[in-house]
PDB file of C-alpha atoms in Angstrom:
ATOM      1  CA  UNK R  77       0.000   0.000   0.000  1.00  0.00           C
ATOM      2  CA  UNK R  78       1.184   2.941  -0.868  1.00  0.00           C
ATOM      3  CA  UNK R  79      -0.234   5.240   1.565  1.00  0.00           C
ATOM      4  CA  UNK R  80      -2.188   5.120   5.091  1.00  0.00           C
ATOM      5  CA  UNK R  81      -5.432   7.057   5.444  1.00  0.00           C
ATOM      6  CA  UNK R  82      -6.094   8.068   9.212  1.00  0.00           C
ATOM      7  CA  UNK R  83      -8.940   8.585  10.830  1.00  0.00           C
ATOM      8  CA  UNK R  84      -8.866  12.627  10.456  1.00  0.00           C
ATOM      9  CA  UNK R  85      -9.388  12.592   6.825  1.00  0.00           C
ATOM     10  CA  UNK R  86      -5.442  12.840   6.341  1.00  0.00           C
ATOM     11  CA  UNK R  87      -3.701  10.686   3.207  1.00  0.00           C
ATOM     12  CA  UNK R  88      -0.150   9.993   3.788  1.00  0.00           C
ATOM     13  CA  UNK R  89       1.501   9.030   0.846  1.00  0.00           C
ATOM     14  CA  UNK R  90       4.735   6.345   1.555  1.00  0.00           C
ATOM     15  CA  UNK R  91       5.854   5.954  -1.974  1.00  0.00           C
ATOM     16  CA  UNK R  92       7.136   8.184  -4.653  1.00  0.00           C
ATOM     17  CA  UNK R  93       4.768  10.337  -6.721  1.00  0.00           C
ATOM     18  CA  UNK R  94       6.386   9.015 -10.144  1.00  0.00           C
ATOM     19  CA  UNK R  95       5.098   7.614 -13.541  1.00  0.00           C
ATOM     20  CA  UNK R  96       6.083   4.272 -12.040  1.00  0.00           C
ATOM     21  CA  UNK R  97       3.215   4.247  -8.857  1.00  0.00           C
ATOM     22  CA  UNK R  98       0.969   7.044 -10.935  1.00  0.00           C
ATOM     23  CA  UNK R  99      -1.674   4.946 -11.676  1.00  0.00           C
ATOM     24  CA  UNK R 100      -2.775   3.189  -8.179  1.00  0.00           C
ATOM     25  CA  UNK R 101      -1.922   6.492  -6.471  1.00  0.00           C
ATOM     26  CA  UNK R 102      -4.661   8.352  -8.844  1.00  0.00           C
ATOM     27  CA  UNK R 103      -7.003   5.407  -7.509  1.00  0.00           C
ATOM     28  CA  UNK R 104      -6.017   6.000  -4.186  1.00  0.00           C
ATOM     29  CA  UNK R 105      -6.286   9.767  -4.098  1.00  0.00           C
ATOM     30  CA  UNK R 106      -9.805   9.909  -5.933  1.00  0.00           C
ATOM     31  CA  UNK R 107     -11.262   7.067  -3.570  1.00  0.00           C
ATOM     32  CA  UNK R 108      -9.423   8.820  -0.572  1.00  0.00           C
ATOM     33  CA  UNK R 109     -11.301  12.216  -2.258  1.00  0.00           C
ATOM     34  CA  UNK R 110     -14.786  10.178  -2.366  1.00  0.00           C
ATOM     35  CA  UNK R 111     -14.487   9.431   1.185  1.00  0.00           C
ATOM     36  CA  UNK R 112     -13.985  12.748   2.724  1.00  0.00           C
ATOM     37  CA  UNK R 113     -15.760  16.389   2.421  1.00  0.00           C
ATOM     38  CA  UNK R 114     -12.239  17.622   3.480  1.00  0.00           C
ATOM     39  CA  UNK R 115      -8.742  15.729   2.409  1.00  0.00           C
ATOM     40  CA  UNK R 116      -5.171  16.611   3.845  1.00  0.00           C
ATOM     41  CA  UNK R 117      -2.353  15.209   2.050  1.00  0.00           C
ATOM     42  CA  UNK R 118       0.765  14.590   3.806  1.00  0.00           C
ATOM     43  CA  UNK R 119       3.473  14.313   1.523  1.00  0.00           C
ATOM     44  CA  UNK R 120       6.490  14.309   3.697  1.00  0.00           C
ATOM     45  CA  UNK R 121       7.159  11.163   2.846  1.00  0.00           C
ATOM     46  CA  UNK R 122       7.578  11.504  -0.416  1.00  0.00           C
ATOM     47  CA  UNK R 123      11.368  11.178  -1.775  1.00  0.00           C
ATOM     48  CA  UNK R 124      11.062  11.425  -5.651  1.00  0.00           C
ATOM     49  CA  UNK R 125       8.345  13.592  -7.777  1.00  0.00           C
ATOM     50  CA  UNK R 126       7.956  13.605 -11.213  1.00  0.00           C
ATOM     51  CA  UNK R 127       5.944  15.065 -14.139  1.00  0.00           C
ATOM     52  CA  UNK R 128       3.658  12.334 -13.308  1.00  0.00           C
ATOM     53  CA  UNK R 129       3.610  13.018  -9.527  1.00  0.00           C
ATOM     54  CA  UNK R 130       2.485  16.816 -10.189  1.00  0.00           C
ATOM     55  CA  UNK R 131      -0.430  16.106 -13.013  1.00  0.00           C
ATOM     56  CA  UNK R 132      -1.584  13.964  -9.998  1.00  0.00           C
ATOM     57  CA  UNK R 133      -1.892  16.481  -7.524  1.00  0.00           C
ATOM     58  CA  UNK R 134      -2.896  18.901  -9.819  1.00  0.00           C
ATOM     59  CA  UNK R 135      -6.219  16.464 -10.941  1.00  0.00           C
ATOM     60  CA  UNK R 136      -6.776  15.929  -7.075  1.00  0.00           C
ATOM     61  CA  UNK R 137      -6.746  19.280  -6.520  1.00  0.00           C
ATOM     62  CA  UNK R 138      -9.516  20.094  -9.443  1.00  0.00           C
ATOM     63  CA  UNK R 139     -11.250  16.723  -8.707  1.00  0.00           C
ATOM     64  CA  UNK R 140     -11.962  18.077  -5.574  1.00  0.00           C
ATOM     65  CA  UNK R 141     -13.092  21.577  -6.724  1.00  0.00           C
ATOM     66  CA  UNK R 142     -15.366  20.129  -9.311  1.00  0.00           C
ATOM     67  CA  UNK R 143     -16.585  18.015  -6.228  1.00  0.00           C
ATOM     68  CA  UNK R 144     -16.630  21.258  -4.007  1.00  0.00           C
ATOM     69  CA  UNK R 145     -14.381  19.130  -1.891  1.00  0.00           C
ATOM     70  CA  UNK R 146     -11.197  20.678   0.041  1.00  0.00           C
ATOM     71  CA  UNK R 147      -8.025  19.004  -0.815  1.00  0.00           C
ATOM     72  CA  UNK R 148      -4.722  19.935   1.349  1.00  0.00           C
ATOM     73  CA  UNK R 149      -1.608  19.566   1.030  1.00  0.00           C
ATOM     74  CA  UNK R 150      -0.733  19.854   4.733  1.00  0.00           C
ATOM     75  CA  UNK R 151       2.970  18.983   4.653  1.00  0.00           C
ATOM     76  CA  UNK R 152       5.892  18.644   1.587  1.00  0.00           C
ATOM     77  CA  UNK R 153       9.305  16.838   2.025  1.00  0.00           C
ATOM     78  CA  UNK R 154      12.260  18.798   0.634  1.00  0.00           C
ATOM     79  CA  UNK R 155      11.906  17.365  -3.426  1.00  0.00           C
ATOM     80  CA  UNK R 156       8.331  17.991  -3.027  1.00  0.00           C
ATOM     81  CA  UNK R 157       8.972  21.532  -2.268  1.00  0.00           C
ATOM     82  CA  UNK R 158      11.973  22.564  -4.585  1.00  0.00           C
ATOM     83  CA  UNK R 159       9.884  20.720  -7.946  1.00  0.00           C
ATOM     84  CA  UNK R 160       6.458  22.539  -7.260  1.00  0.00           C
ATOM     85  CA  UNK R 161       8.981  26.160  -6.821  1.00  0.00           C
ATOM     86  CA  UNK R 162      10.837  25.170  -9.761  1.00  0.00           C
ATOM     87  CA  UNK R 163       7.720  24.578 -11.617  1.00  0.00           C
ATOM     88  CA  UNK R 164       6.002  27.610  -9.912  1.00  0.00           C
ATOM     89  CA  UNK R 165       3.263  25.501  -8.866  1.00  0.00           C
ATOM     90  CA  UNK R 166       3.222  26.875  -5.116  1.00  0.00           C
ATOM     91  CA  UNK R 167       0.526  29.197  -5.630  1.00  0.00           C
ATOM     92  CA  UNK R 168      -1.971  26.863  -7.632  1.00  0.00           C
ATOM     93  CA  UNK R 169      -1.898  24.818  -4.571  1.00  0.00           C
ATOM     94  CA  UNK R 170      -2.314  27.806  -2.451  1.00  0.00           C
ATOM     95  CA  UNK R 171      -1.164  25.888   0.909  1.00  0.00           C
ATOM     96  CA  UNK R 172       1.460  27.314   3.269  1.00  0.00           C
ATOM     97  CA  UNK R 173       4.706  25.628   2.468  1.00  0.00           C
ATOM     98  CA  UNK R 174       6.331  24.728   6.192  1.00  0.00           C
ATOM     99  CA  UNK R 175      10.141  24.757   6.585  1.00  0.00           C
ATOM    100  CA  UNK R 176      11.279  22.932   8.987  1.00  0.00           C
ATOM    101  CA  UNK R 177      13.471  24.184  11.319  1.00  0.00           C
ATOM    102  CA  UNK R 178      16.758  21.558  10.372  1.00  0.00           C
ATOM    103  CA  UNK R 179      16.580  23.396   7.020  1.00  0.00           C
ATOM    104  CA  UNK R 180      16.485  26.255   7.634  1.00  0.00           C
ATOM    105  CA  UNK R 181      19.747  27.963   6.215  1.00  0.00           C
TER     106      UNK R 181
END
């Protein structure tokens, strides 16, 4: 399994957000989405994101619009952060990016 759904509505995902788990993980998020009027999304887990990984969240994040759901990302690891800056993607997500206090430079 590639990610643990607790009882508050919040999705961890445990695996990469690449073109290799894409597939399941678009299952996963969209039954996760069906399940809850409000989704977090934890992805400090997450090591490795690709193209793939972002068209993911990005169709969670309008899947749950169209559904007049609220989907949030409510935590990024490091690659998570630096691709959706590089990619300027920070602001179509529109949640607070944390930095943690170890990386802080």
């Amino acid at each position: 399994d590639g990610g643990t759904m607790s009882a508050n509505n919040r999705l961890t995902i445990l695996e990469d957000l690449t073109i290799y788990n894409a597939m399941e993980q678009k299952q996963q998020l969209l039954d996760a989405l069906g399940q809850a009027e409000h989704l977090e999304l934890d992805l400090s887990q997450v090591a490795e994101i690709d193209t793939a990984g972002l068209q993911l969240l990005i169709l969670a994040k309008r899947e749950a619009a169209r559904l007049n759901k609220d989907l949030d990302i409510v935590a990024h690891s490091p690659n998570v952060r630096q691709t959706l800056d590089f990619c300027n993607l920070a602001a179509f997500f529109g949640d607070p990016v944390v930095i943690s206090a170890h990386e802080h430079a």
